[in-house]
Structures are given as C-alpha cells and as structure tokens.
Amino acid sequence: MRYVSTRGQAPVLDFEAAMLTGLARDGGLYLPERIPQMAPAEIAALAGLPYEEAALRVMRPYIGDAFSDAEFEAIIARAYAGFNHVARAPLVQLGPNHHLLELFHGPTLAFKDFAMQLIGQLFEAALSRSGTRVCIVGATSGDTGSAAIEAFRGLDMVDVFILYPQGRVSEVQRRQMTTPSEANVHAIAVEGHFDDCQARVKDMFNDFAFRDAVNLAGVNSINWARVLAQVVYYFTSAAALGAPHREVSFTVPTGNFGDVFAGYIAKRMGLPVSRLVVATNQNDILHRCLTSGEYRPDGVAPSISPSMDIQVSSNFERALFEAYGRDGRAVAQLMDELKSGGFSVSQGALQALREAFDSGRCDEDETRAAIRRTWDTTGELLCPHGAVGVHVAETHLVPEVPMITLATAHPAKFPAAVEEASGQHPPLPSHMADLYDRKERVTEAANDLGVIQQIIRERIGQ
Ligand SMILES: *Cc1c(COP(=O)(O)O)cnc(C)c1O
C-alpha cells in the first residue's frame, strides 16, 4: 500500500514511513493511493467478533508488508489491553432509533486512546527493529496530549513533547499530562490557543534542519495511522446494528475532522453509511463552510467542549483533497489562501463535500440542555462533546436509519460542566481516583518557535 500527500509534491511512502513522518514534507497529509474495499460478506462477518479481531480485518489491507499478520495481531492486542470495557467500544441505546457509541473506556477516558494506544505500539515495534530514536512533538486541545503521553510514557525509543494552551484545558486533562513521572515525557504549557500550539508544531515540521536534527515524528490527528485506527469502530458499531443489510448514520462531535474523516473512509471502503453528520460547538467554522462554501477562521471562543475549540481543522484538508478529485495543486493553493485569511470552496467541490457530509452546530446552552435531557430520559451522563453530538443528531434522525452518535469522552473528564448541567457529579473510574493527589510537572513557554525548539533541544541533549 502506497501513501500520497494531499499537496501532491512529497515523496510517495509506504505505511511505516507515512506513520513515522506524520506530516508530509510538502506540508500535506498522507492518504492511501487507493482505498481498499470490504465486501458485504466480510462486513457481515464482523458482527459479534472481539474488537481486536475486527480491528485486524479492517486495518490489515492498509499495513502492506510493514508487519506480519502475527506481529500486527500482537500489536493490536497490546494496544487495547488497557481498556476498561471488554467490548472496547460498546453501544448504548438512547431512543428508538438513536444509539450512543461509548468511546471513552480507554486509559485517558477519550476516544483518542483508540488511535494513540495503537500508534504507541506501532512506533515501538518499528523503532526497536531499526534502532532509531525519535522525538514526538504534538499539539493538543486536551485529549490528544494526555492520550499520547499515556501511550508513549516509559518507551525506550521515544521522547514525547506535548504543547497545550495554558489555562484552556480541563483540570483532569492537564493532570493527565503533567503527572506522569517518566523522564521521556514533557508537558509544555504555551501562552496561547490550541491553534497557536498546532501552528508551532507545523512550524517545527517545516523547519527541515530542526526536523532532521531531533528526528521529529508527529502523532497528531493528521497522522494517517490514527485515522486508520478510528475506522474500525465505525465498522464494529454498524455491523452490530445490522450492516451491511441495513444502512446506518453517524453523528460525530468534530474539531480537527480526524474522527469524522475515519467515518468517511469506512464508507468509501464499502460500509453502507447513509449520512455522516459533522457536529460542531459554537466554534462552527466547519458547519459554516459546509453551508456556505466559505472557510474563514474568525477567532476561537472558549467553550465547555474545549477539545472542539478549533478554527483551523487540520484533517479537513483530506476531505478537500477528495472533494477536488485528488488535485494536490488545488489543495496547496487553498492552503496558501488560508494563510492570508481564508478560502472559498469551488462549486463542484462544495457539492462533493455536501454529498459526503451533513453538519450542525450546538451552542453552549444547547449543550447543557442536551446533557440534562439525556440524563433525565436515559440515565446516561454525557460529556459536553458527546452532548454536542446528541443535540445535532436529534435534528438529523430519520425513522428507517439507525443513528449512532459518538460519545468521545467520559463525563468525568469535564466534571464542572457536567455537574452544572445535570446536577450529577461524574466520578472518575477507580483506576484514576488518585489523579488529584499526584505531583504535577510542567514547562511554561511563550508562543514562540525559537523558545520551544530550544526547550526540546536541551531536553534531548541536541
Ligand atoms: C479530539 C476530540 C474531538 C474532536 O475530534 P476530531 O477528530 O479532532 O474532529 C471531540 N471530542 C473529544 C472529547 C475529543 O477529544
């Protein structure tokens, strides 16, 4: 399997190289040259399988010869062993035709664990084979960073640096990043927003001298291996509800567009998905773009669903690449225009995007109301991100097609907002009960590329 960049100018890579590099050298994102197909009988056969077995079948065609079947099977087994639910991604029914896919039973209580735990094991296997040490640098609005630190802490071949916007992540998220004591883990609090953190990481990848000197590797949601890991639960949940014999729809609380893009890949592989609904909070650039064709960032307003407080949605570039008929030049041009304020999607591409995605937005009051209403009617306590999904999903329900809304984080990750909305205090699962007592360790940094690069060089002795 070969991987190409969304900007068309970077070298074509195999799975292992695309995974280890993250961002392509032309600034683009890697995608498989061709999307493998799953036949209806293969999809039907996923129903009732252990999650790990389904994961092997869905992901195998993308791996090429990077790992043998036995190696890949062992990698998957280790990745999901630390989950707290035997089903890994259980479905819960919310209404006659509405289901919640609980993706928060991993070690850091958010869906990011599905991808990050897998990528930790993939990196370890690939790097120990080649004897290479890498420096993983990532930006987080909260959940990616904790998931990355949890996945890479204590590994021999990896240093992990996570940039998060100071004061803009929840206390649980911050503590999950600052309390691990392993020497290869570095949490950096940046004075700025998530988009600043993400921009500094992109800058580091575009500084080729630095990139090569520290052996930079990226595990942000742009990394293809992360998108791939997320494709699996679209298949398992749809198969559980009767696919391929009946269609299902999904509503996905969306920020960087990685999760919903995984749903798009599942559909392209042959999963009968009726609608994929992009749910945004008040930071609704994706909803506005899918409605009007105009992609113009206008600042971030902090919300109670902070992991979706995003204006530059990095994986949207992959959707644009597909909508523009895989024209890397056109995508590179749009990304250039974005640097000077924004871009307009062409009529043809907008039509293609709208065929693939519906969208909706949910403001702060609506988010709180969805938490309260869902608690009152089902006894299910939603985190604010899942609540954004449920609110938007409710406006997209149709009688004959089951809707699956992705619950992307555990309510205990956002206790203040959940308690305010529902009157219920969501307790942390018992394995994390002492989180508030653990010692924190963090480095503060200005929103400045040179300052951050210096910290990294010092820490790894370069
Ligand atoms: C990251 C995250 C999202 C957004 O997912 P994307 O793949 O970035 O669109 C939604 N909810 C939670 C809890 C998250 O951590």
Short mmCIF file of C-alpha atoms and ligand atoms in Angstrom, two decimals:
data_model
loop_
_atom_site.label_atom_id
_atom_site.label_comp_id
_atom_site.label_asym_id
_atom_site.label_seq_id
_atom_site.Cartn_x
_atom_site.Cartn_y
_atom_site.Cartn_z
CA MET A 1 0.00 0.00 0.00
CA ARG A 2 1.42 3.36 -1.06
CA TYR A 3 0.61 6.74 0.50
CA VAL A 4 0.40 10.08 -1.31
CA SER A 5 0.36 13.65 0.02
CA THR A 6 -2.71 15.90 -0.25
CA ARG A 7 -0.45 18.56 -1.80
CA GLY A 8 1.00 16.26 -4.41
CA GLN A 9 4.66 17.27 -4.04
CA ALA A 10 6.05 14.99 -1.31
CA PRO A 11 7.57 11.54 -1.87
CA VAL A 12 5.18 8.60 -2.05
CA LEU A 13 5.74 6.46 1.08
CA ASP A 14 4.83 3.03 2.44
CA PHE A 15 2.74 2.62 5.60
CA GLU A 16 5.63 2.58 8.05
CA ALA A 17 7.30 5.69 6.63
CA ALA A 18 4.00 7.59 6.40
CA MET A 19 3.26 6.69 10.02
CA LEU A 20 6.69 7.69 11.32
CA THR A 21 6.75 11.01 9.48
CA GLY A 22 3.20 12.24 10.19
CA LEU A 23 3.15 15.46 8.18
CA ALA A 24 4.37 15.22 4.56
CA ARG A 25 7.38 17.33 3.56
CA ASP A 26 5.26 19.49 1.26
CA GLY A 27 3.07 20.42 4.25
CA GLY A 28 0.35 17.97 3.17
CA LEU A 29 -1.24 14.94 4.81
CA TYR A 30 -0.79 11.34 3.70
CA LEU A 31 -3.63 9.26 2.27
CA PRO A 32 -3.62 5.78 0.74
CA GLU A 33 -3.22 5.83 -3.01
CA ARG A 34 -6.27 3.58 -3.32
CA ILE A 35 -8.92 2.83 -0.72
CA PRO A 36 -9.31 -0.92 -0.15
CA GLN A 37 -12.79 -2.41 -0.36
CA MET A 38 -14.60 -4.69 2.07
CA ALA A 39 -17.25 -6.95 0.53
CA PRO A 40 -20.70 -7.17 2.16
CA ALA A 41 -19.98 -10.71 3.38
CA GLU A 42 -16.76 -9.53 5.04
CA ILE A 43 -18.64 -6.72 6.78
CA ALA A 44 -21.40 -9.08 7.93
CA ALA A 45 -18.73 -11.39 9.37
CA LEU A 46 -17.53 -8.63 11.74
CA ALA A 47 -20.71 -8.81 13.83
CA GLY A 48 -20.02 -10.43 17.16
CA LEU A 49 -16.24 -10.65 16.76
CA PRO A 50 -13.93 -9.47 19.55
CA TYR A 51 -12.95 -5.85 18.84
CA GLU A 52 -9.31 -6.81 18.27
CA GLU A 53 -10.21 -9.38 15.63
CA ALA A 54 -12.41 -6.88 13.78
CA ALA A 55 -9.60 -4.32 14.00
CA LEU A 56 -7.17 -6.76 12.39
CA ARG A 57 -9.54 -7.44 9.49
CA VAL A 58 -10.40 -3.79 8.83
CA MET A 59 -6.84 -2.40 9.07
CA ARG A 60 -4.82 -5.28 7.54
CA PRO A 61 -5.00 -4.10 3.89
CA TYR A 62 -3.50 -0.70 4.83
CA ILE A 63 -0.40 -2.08 6.54
CA GLY A 64 1.20 -3.68 3.49
CA ASP A 65 4.28 -5.65 4.47
CA ALA A 66 5.26 -3.33 7.36
CA PHE A 67 4.28 -6.04 9.86
CA SER A 68 3.47 -9.73 9.55
CA ASP A 69 -0.03 -10.88 10.48
CA ALA A 70 1.26 -12.28 13.76
CA GLU A 71 3.15 -9.08 14.62
CA PHE A 72 0.18 -6.89 13.80
CA GLU A 73 -2.14 -9.10 15.80
CA ALA A 74 0.15 -8.81 18.85
CA ILE A 75 0.39 -5.01 18.40
CA ILE A 76 -3.40 -4.69 18.37
CA ALA A 77 -3.74 -6.96 21.41
CA ARG A 78 -1.31 -4.82 23.44
CA ALA A 79 -2.97 -1.58 22.27
CA TYR A 80 -6.41 -2.42 23.62
CA ALA A 81 -5.43 -4.50 26.67
CA GLY A 82 -5.56 -1.40 28.92
CA PHE A 83 -9.19 -0.60 28.11
CA ASN A 84 -11.72 -0.82 30.89
CA HIS A 85 -14.55 -2.40 28.91
CA VAL A 86 -14.41 -5.83 27.32
CA ALA A 87 -16.33 -4.60 24.25
CA ARG A 88 -13.83 -1.68 23.88
CA ALA A 89 -16.46 0.43 22.04
CA PRO A 90 -19.88 -0.53 23.45
CA LEU A 91 -23.18 0.77 22.05
CA VAL A 92 -25.90 2.11 24.35
CA GLN A 93 -29.42 2.87 23.17
CA LEU A 94 -30.69 6.42 23.74
CA GLY A 95 -34.03 6.23 21.91
CA PRO A 96 -35.98 4.12 19.45
CA ASN A 97 -33.56 4.78 16.65
CA HIS A 98 -30.66 6.54 18.33
CA HIS A 99 -27.57 4.86 19.74
CA LEU A 100 -24.52 6.13 21.58
CA LEU A 101 -21.11 4.67 20.79
CA GLU A 102 -19.11 4.93 24.02
CA LEU A 103 -15.52 5.60 23.00
CA PHE A 104 -14.28 6.64 26.45
CA HIS A 105 -13.25 3.37 28.11
CA GLY A 106 -9.55 3.73 27.29
CA PRO A 107 -6.83 4.74 29.77
CA THR A 108 -7.33 8.52 29.39
CA LEU A 109 -11.12 8.38 29.01
CA ALA A 110 -11.40 9.80 25.48
CA PHE A 111 -11.68 8.27 22.02
CA LYS A 112 -8.14 9.42 21.25
CA ASP A 113 -6.93 6.33 23.13
CA PHE A 114 -8.17 4.10 20.30
CA ALA A 115 -5.66 5.63 17.92
CA MET A 116 -2.91 6.61 20.31
CA GLN A 117 -2.57 3.28 22.09
CA LEU A 118 -2.26 1.59 18.71
CA ILE A 119 0.23 4.11 17.40
CA GLY A 120 2.38 3.74 20.56
CA GLN A 121 2.67 0.02 19.91
CA LEU A 122 3.26 0.51 16.17
CA PHE A 123 6.06 3.03 16.84
CA GLU A 124 7.70 0.82 19.44
CA ALA A 125 7.67 -2.18 17.10
CA ALA A 126 9.02 -0.22 14.12
CA LEU A 127 11.69 1.74 16.02
CA SER A 128 13.10 -1.11 18.03
CA ARG A 129 13.51 -3.03 14.77
CA SER A 130 15.52 -0.19 13.21
CA GLY A 131 17.26 1.02 16.39
CA THR A 132 16.16 4.62 15.74
CA ARG A 133 15.19 7.09 18.45
CA VAL A 134 12.55 9.74 17.64
CA CYS A 135 11.19 12.89 19.17
CA ILE A 136 7.43 13.06 19.12
CA VAL A 137 6.00 16.56 19.20
CA GLY A 138 2.29 17.17 19.33
CA ALA A 139 -0.23 19.92 19.96
CA THR A 140 -3.34 19.26 21.98
CA SER A 141 -6.58 20.91 22.94
CA GLY A 142 -6.53 18.47 25.85
CA ASP A 143 -7.31 14.90 24.91
CA THR A 144 -4.67 14.13 22.28
CA GLY A 145 -1.87 15.14 24.62
CA SER A 146 -2.98 13.02 27.53
CA ALA A 147 -3.60 10.09 25.22
CA ALA A 148 -0.15 10.49 23.61
CA ILE A 149 1.64 10.75 26.93
CA GLU A 150 -0.19 7.70 28.23
CA ALA A 151 0.69 5.74 25.08
CA PHE A 152 4.40 6.67 24.96
CA ARG A 153 5.40 7.08 28.62
CA GLY A 154 8.39 4.96 29.50
CA LEU A 155 9.07 3.71 25.96
CA ASP A 156 12.79 3.41 25.15
CA MET A 157 12.95 4.81 21.64
CA VAL A 158 10.79 7.91 22.08
CA ASP A 159 10.76 11.32 23.74
CA VAL A 160 7.33 12.92 23.78
CA PHE A 161 6.72 16.69 23.94
CA ILE A 162 3.14 17.91 24.16
CA LEU A 163 2.18 21.57 23.66
CA TYR A 164 -1.11 22.60 25.23
CA PRO A 165 -2.76 26.03 25.56
CA GLN A 166 -2.14 27.21 29.11
CA GLY A 167 -5.33 27.57 31.16
CA ARG A 168 -7.52 26.25 28.33
CA VAL A 169 -7.65 22.55 29.11
CA SER A 170 -9.71 20.96 31.88
CA GLU A 171 -8.00 20.10 35.17
CA VAL A 172 -8.33 16.37 34.52
CA GLN A 173 -6.80 16.78 31.07
CA ARG A 174 -3.94 18.88 32.47
CA ARG A 175 -3.22 16.46 35.29
CA GLN A 176 -3.18 13.51 32.92
CA MET A 177 -0.39 15.29 31.03
CA THR A 178 1.59 16.72 33.94
CA THR A 179 1.55 13.86 36.46
CA PRO A 180 3.38 11.02 34.63
CA SER A 181 6.87 10.90 36.14
CA GLU A 182 8.74 9.14 33.30
CA ALA A 183 11.76 11.10 32.06
CA ASN A 184 10.76 10.80 28.39
CA VAL A 185 7.52 12.77 28.95
CA HIS A 186 7.46 16.58 28.63
CA ALA A 187 4.31 18.70 29.01
CA ILE A 188 4.70 22.28 27.71
CA ALA A 189 2.12 24.93 28.59
CA VAL A 190 2.10 27.53 25.79
CA GLU A 191 0.75 31.06 26.22
CA GLY A 192 -1.90 30.93 23.51
CA HIS A 193 -4.78 28.97 21.97
CA PHE A 194 -4.82 25.46 20.59
CA ASP A 195 -4.41 26.86 17.09
CA ASP A 196 -1.15 28.53 18.23
CA CYS A 197 0.13 25.21 19.57
CA GLN A 198 -0.84 23.47 16.35
CA ALA A 199 0.82 26.20 14.28
CA ARG A 200 4.10 25.92 16.25
CA VAL A 201 4.14 22.15 15.70
CA LYS A 202 3.59 22.70 11.97
CA ASP A 203 6.43 25.27 12.00
CA MET A 204 8.76 22.71 13.57
CA PHE A 205 7.90 20.17 10.88
CA ASN A 206 8.54 22.77 8.19
CA ASP A 207 11.95 23.63 9.69
CA PHE A 208 13.77 20.77 7.98
CA ALA A 209 17.10 21.38 9.75
CA PHE A 210 15.41 21.09 13.14
CA ARG A 211 13.20 18.26 11.95
CA ASP A 212 16.19 16.16 10.92
CA ALA A 213 18.39 17.16 13.89
CA VAL A 214 15.93 15.94 16.51
CA ASN A 215 14.33 13.19 14.37
CA LEU A 216 10.89 14.68 14.67
CA ALA A 217 7.84 12.45 14.45
CA GLY A 218 4.21 13.50 14.60
CA VAL A 219 1.28 11.73 16.21
CA ASN A 220 -1.28 14.50 15.91
CA SER A 221 -4.58 13.67 14.30
CA ILE A 222 -3.00 14.30 10.90
CA ASN A 223 -1.08 11.03 11.27
CA TRP A 224 -2.66 8.53 8.90
CA ALA A 225 -2.25 5.66 11.37
CA ARG A 226 -4.52 7.50 13.79
CA VAL A 227 -7.25 7.99 11.25
CA LEU A 228 -6.94 4.33 10.32
CA ALA A 229 -7.37 3.13 13.92
CA GLN A 230 -10.59 5.12 14.14
CA VAL A 231 -12.08 3.50 11.04
CA VAL A 232 -12.53 0.27 12.99
CA TYR A 233 -15.31 1.32 15.36
CA TYR A 234 -17.46 2.59 12.51
CA PHE A 235 -17.43 -0.96 11.18
CA THR A 236 -17.98 -2.71 14.51
CA SER A 237 -20.88 -0.48 15.56
CA ALA A 238 -22.57 -0.56 12.15
CA ALA A 239 -22.22 -4.35 11.94
CA ALA A 240 -23.74 -4.66 15.42
CA LEU A 241 -26.81 -2.74 14.19
CA GLY A 242 -27.28 -4.79 11.04
CA ALA A 243 -24.86 -3.54 8.40
CA PRO A 244 -24.35 -4.40 5.61
CA HIS A 245 -28.04 -5.47 5.42
CA ARG A 246 -29.18 -2.05 6.55
CA GLU A 247 -27.72 1.41 6.42
CA VAL A 248 -26.71 3.41 9.48
CA SER A 249 -25.85 7.09 10.00
CA PHE A 250 -23.28 8.65 12.31
CA THR A 251 -23.07 11.97 14.11
CA VAL A 252 -19.54 12.92 15.11
CA PRO A 253 -18.54 15.70 17.54
CA THR A 254 -15.88 17.35 15.40
CA GLY A 255 -12.85 19.58 15.79
CA ASN A 256 -9.84 18.56 13.71
CA PHE A 257 -12.01 16.38 11.45
CA GLY A 258 -9.96 13.22 12.06
CA ASP A 259 -12.73 11.17 13.59
CA VAL A 260 -15.43 12.01 11.05
CA PHE A 261 -12.94 11.53 8.23
CA ALA A 262 -12.36 7.99 9.51
CA GLY A 263 -16.11 7.50 9.06
CA TYR A 264 -15.79 8.76 5.50
CA ILE A 265 -13.03 6.19 4.85
CA ALA A 266 -15.25 3.45 6.27
CA LYS A 267 -17.97 4.50 3.85
CA ARG A 268 -15.54 4.55 0.93
CA MET A 269 -14.42 1.03 1.92
CA GLY A 270 -17.97 -0.18 1.39
CA LEU A 271 -19.70 0.30 4.74
CA PRO A 272 -23.31 1.32 3.98
CA VAL A 273 -23.35 4.69 5.74
CA SER A 274 -26.36 6.86 4.90
CA ARG A 275 -25.29 10.20 6.43
CA LEU A 276 -22.16 11.39 8.22
CA VAL A 277 -23.10 14.40 10.33
CA VAL A 278 -20.39 16.84 11.43
CA ALA A 279 -21.39 18.30 14.82
CA THR A 280 -19.62 21.48 15.92
CA ASN A 281 -19.92 23.59 19.04
CA GLN A 282 -20.12 27.41 18.85
CA ASN A 283 -16.76 27.37 17.05
CA ASP A 284 -18.58 26.35 13.92
CA ILE A 285 -16.22 27.03 11.02
CA LEU A 286 -16.84 23.56 9.59
CA HIS A 287 -20.61 23.94 9.76
CA ARG A 288 -20.34 27.38 8.14
CA CYS A 289 -18.05 26.06 5.44
CA LEU A 290 -20.28 23.10 4.61
CA THR A 291 -23.24 25.50 4.47
CA SER A 292 -21.72 28.42 2.56
CA GLY A 293 -18.51 27.14 0.96
CA GLU A 294 -16.52 29.87 2.75
CA TYR A 295 -13.71 28.74 5.06
CA ARG A 296 -12.70 31.80 7.08
CA PRO A 297 -11.36 31.49 10.64
CA ASP A 298 -12.74 34.26 12.86
CA GLY A 299 -11.23 33.52 16.26
CA VAL A 300 -11.91 30.92 18.92
CA ALA A 301 -14.49 31.42 21.69
CA PRO A 302 -13.62 29.05 24.57
CA SER A 303 -16.48 26.61 25.24
CA ILE A 304 -17.41 23.82 27.66
CA SER A 305 -16.40 21.33 24.93
CA PRO A 306 -12.78 22.54 24.67
CA SER A 307 -11.50 19.64 22.55
CA MET A 308 -13.55 21.09 19.70
CA ASP A 309 -12.47 24.73 20.15
CA ILE A 310 -10.75 24.86 16.80
CA GLN A 311 -10.74 27.17 13.79
CA VAL A 312 -8.08 25.51 11.66
CA SER A 313 -9.29 21.96 11.25
CA SER A 314 -6.26 20.08 10.01
CA ASN A 315 -7.85 16.90 8.66
CA PHE A 316 -10.38 18.87 6.65
CA GLU A 317 -7.55 19.10 4.12
CA ARG A 318 -8.04 15.38 3.44
CA ALA A 319 -11.74 15.92 2.70
CA LEU A 320 -10.86 18.83 0.41
CA PHE A 321 -8.33 16.64 -1.43
CA GLU A 322 -11.08 14.10 -2.14
CA ALA A 323 -13.65 16.79 -2.99
CA TYR A 324 -11.22 18.31 -5.51
CA GLY A 325 -10.74 14.95 -7.21
CA ARG A 326 -7.34 14.40 -5.55
CA ASP A 327 -5.87 17.52 -7.15
CA GLY A 328 -2.87 18.30 -4.90
CA ARG A 329 -2.20 21.60 -6.65
CA ALA A 330 -5.69 22.89 -5.93
CA VAL A 331 -5.35 21.91 -2.27
CA ALA A 332 -1.93 23.57 -1.95
CA GLN A 333 -3.46 26.75 -3.39
CA LEU A 334 -6.33 26.73 -0.86
CA MET A 335 -3.87 26.24 1.99
CA ASP A 336 -1.88 29.21 0.71
CA GLU A 337 -5.03 31.34 0.67
CA LEU A 338 -5.78 30.19 4.22
CA LYS A 339 -2.55 31.84 5.39
CA SER A 340 -3.96 35.17 4.25
CA GLY A 341 -7.41 34.83 5.79
CA GLY A 342 -9.40 32.00 4.23
CA PHE A 343 -10.68 30.47 1.01
CA SER A 344 -13.82 29.74 -1.00
CA VAL A 345 -14.51 26.13 -1.95
CA SER A 346 -15.35 25.73 -5.65
CA GLN A 347 -18.97 24.85 -6.53
CA GLY A 348 -18.06 21.35 -7.67
CA ALA A 349 -16.02 20.60 -4.57
CA LEU A 350 -18.72 22.02 -2.28
CA GLN A 351 -21.25 19.74 -3.89
CA ALA A 352 -18.94 16.76 -3.32
CA LEU A 353 -18.43 17.75 0.34
CA ARG A 354 -22.18 18.07 0.84
CA GLU A 355 -22.78 14.66 -0.69
CA ALA A 356 -20.37 13.21 1.85
CA PHE A 357 -21.20 15.26 4.97
CA ASP A 358 -24.15 16.91 6.72
CA SER A 359 -23.50 19.33 9.54
CA GLY A 360 -24.98 21.14 12.50
CA ARG A 361 -23.91 23.37 15.37
CA CYS A 362 -24.73 23.40 19.07
CA ASP A 363 -24.25 26.42 21.29
CA GLU A 364 -23.40 26.40 24.99
CA ASP A 365 -26.99 26.46 26.28
CA GLU A 366 -27.99 23.73 23.88
CA THR A 367 -25.03 21.64 25.05
CA ARG A 368 -26.07 21.93 28.69
CA ALA A 369 -29.70 21.20 27.79
CA ALA A 370 -28.64 18.05 25.92
CA ILE A 371 -26.67 16.81 28.96
CA ARG A 372 -29.66 17.42 31.22
CA ARG A 373 -32.26 15.97 28.84
CA THR A 374 -30.24 12.82 28.15
CA TRP A 375 -29.64 12.25 31.86
CA ASP A 376 -33.34 12.74 32.62
CA THR A 377 -34.62 10.47 29.86
CA THR A 378 -31.97 7.72 29.76
CA GLY A 379 -29.75 7.92 32.86
CA GLU A 380 -26.74 8.29 30.54
CA LEU A 381 -24.37 11.05 31.62
CA LEU A 382 -22.80 12.73 28.58
CA CYS A 383 -19.64 14.78 28.44
CA PRO A 384 -20.14 18.16 26.71
CA HIS A 385 -18.63 16.86 23.44
CA GLY A 386 -20.98 13.91 23.30
CA ALA A 387 -23.82 16.29 24.16
CA VAL A 388 -22.98 18.45 21.14
CA GLY A 389 -23.25 15.27 19.08
CA VAL A 390 -26.56 14.22 20.60
CA HIS A 391 -28.10 17.68 20.08
CA VAL A 392 -27.11 17.76 16.41
CA ALA A 393 -28.04 14.09 15.87
CA GLU A 394 -31.55 14.72 17.16
CA THR A 395 -32.16 17.13 14.29
CA HIS A 396 -30.97 14.50 11.77
CA LEU A 397 -32.98 11.45 12.92
CA VAL A 398 -34.98 9.64 10.25
CA PRO A 399 -37.24 6.69 11.05
CA GLU A 400 -35.72 3.96 8.95
CA VAL A 401 -31.99 4.51 9.53
CA PRO A 402 -30.37 3.99 12.96
CA MET A 403 -28.31 6.98 14.10
CA ILE A 404 -25.09 6.32 16.01
CA THR A 405 -23.71 9.32 17.93
CA LEU A 406 -20.09 9.10 19.03
CA ALA A 407 -19.54 9.76 22.75
CA THR A 408 -15.98 10.96 22.52
CA ALA A 409 -15.04 11.47 26.19
CA HIS A 410 -16.04 10.28 29.65
CA PRO A 411 -18.14 12.80 31.62
CA ALA A 412 -15.61 12.70 34.48
CA LYS A 413 -13.10 14.47 32.23
CA PHE A 414 -15.33 17.57 32.37
CA PRO A 415 -16.90 17.36 35.83
CA ALA A 416 -17.72 21.05 36.35
CA ALA A 417 -19.70 21.46 33.13
CA VAL A 418 -21.47 18.13 33.56
CA GLU A 419 -22.45 18.84 37.15
CA GLU A 420 -23.67 22.33 36.32
CA ALA A 421 -25.87 20.98 33.55
CA SER A 422 -27.23 17.85 35.20
CA GLY A 423 -26.79 18.22 38.96
CA GLN A 424 -24.83 14.95 38.84
CA HIS A 425 -21.18 14.70 39.81
CA PRO A 426 -19.46 12.26 37.44
CA PRO A 427 -16.92 10.22 39.44
CA LEU A 428 -13.56 9.22 37.95
CA PRO A 429 -13.22 5.48 37.31
CA SER A 430 -11.48 3.80 40.26
CA HIS A 431 -8.13 3.29 38.49
CA MET A 432 -7.75 7.10 38.28
CA ALA A 433 -9.22 8.06 41.62
CA ASP A 434 -5.93 9.50 43.00
CA LEU A 435 -5.32 11.79 39.98
CA TYR A 436 -5.88 14.95 42.03
CA ASP A 437 -3.20 13.91 44.54
CA ARG A 438 -0.39 13.20 42.08
CA LYS A 439 2.51 15.64 41.70
CA GLU A 440 2.49 17.85 38.57
CA ARG A 441 5.48 18.65 36.34
CA VAL A 442 5.19 21.21 33.53
CA THR A 443 7.31 23.66 31.50
CA GLU A 444 5.82 27.03 30.59
CA ALA A 445 6.74 28.62 27.25
CA ALA A 446 5.97 31.72 25.22
CA ASN A 447 4.12 31.21 21.93
CA ASP A 448 7.44 31.43 20.10
CA LEU A 449 9.01 28.85 17.80
CA GLY A 450 12.61 29.52 18.86
CA VAL A 451 11.83 29.27 22.56
CA ILE A 452 10.03 25.96 22.14
CA GLN A 453 12.72 24.49 19.87
CA GLN A 454 15.35 25.42 22.46
CA ILE A 455 13.47 23.59 25.20
CA ILE A 456 13.28 20.47 23.05
CA ARG A 457 16.96 20.57 22.08
CA GLU A 458 18.02 20.96 25.70
CA ARG A 459 15.85 18.12 26.92
CA ILE A 460 17.13 15.61 24.39
CA GLY A 461 20.73 16.89 24.54
CA GLN A 462 20.98 18.13 20.92
C1 LIG B 1 -10.44 15.40 19.81
C2 LIG B 1 -11.83 15.38 20.31
C3 LIG B 1 -12.92 15.68 19.48
C4 LIG B 1 -12.74 16.11 18.05
O1 LIG B 1 -12.26 15.06 17.25
P1 LIG B 1 -11.56 15.41 15.84
O2 LIG B 1 -11.07 14.11 15.32
O3 LIG B 1 -10.46 16.37 16.14
O4 LIG B 1 -12.62 16.01 14.99
C5 LIG B 1 -14.19 15.57 20.01
N1 LIG B 1 -14.39 15.21 21.30
C6 LIG B 1 -13.37 14.93 22.13
C7 LIG B 1 -13.65 14.57 23.53
C8 LIG B 1 -12.06 14.99 21.67
O5 LIG B 1 -11.05 14.70 22.50
#
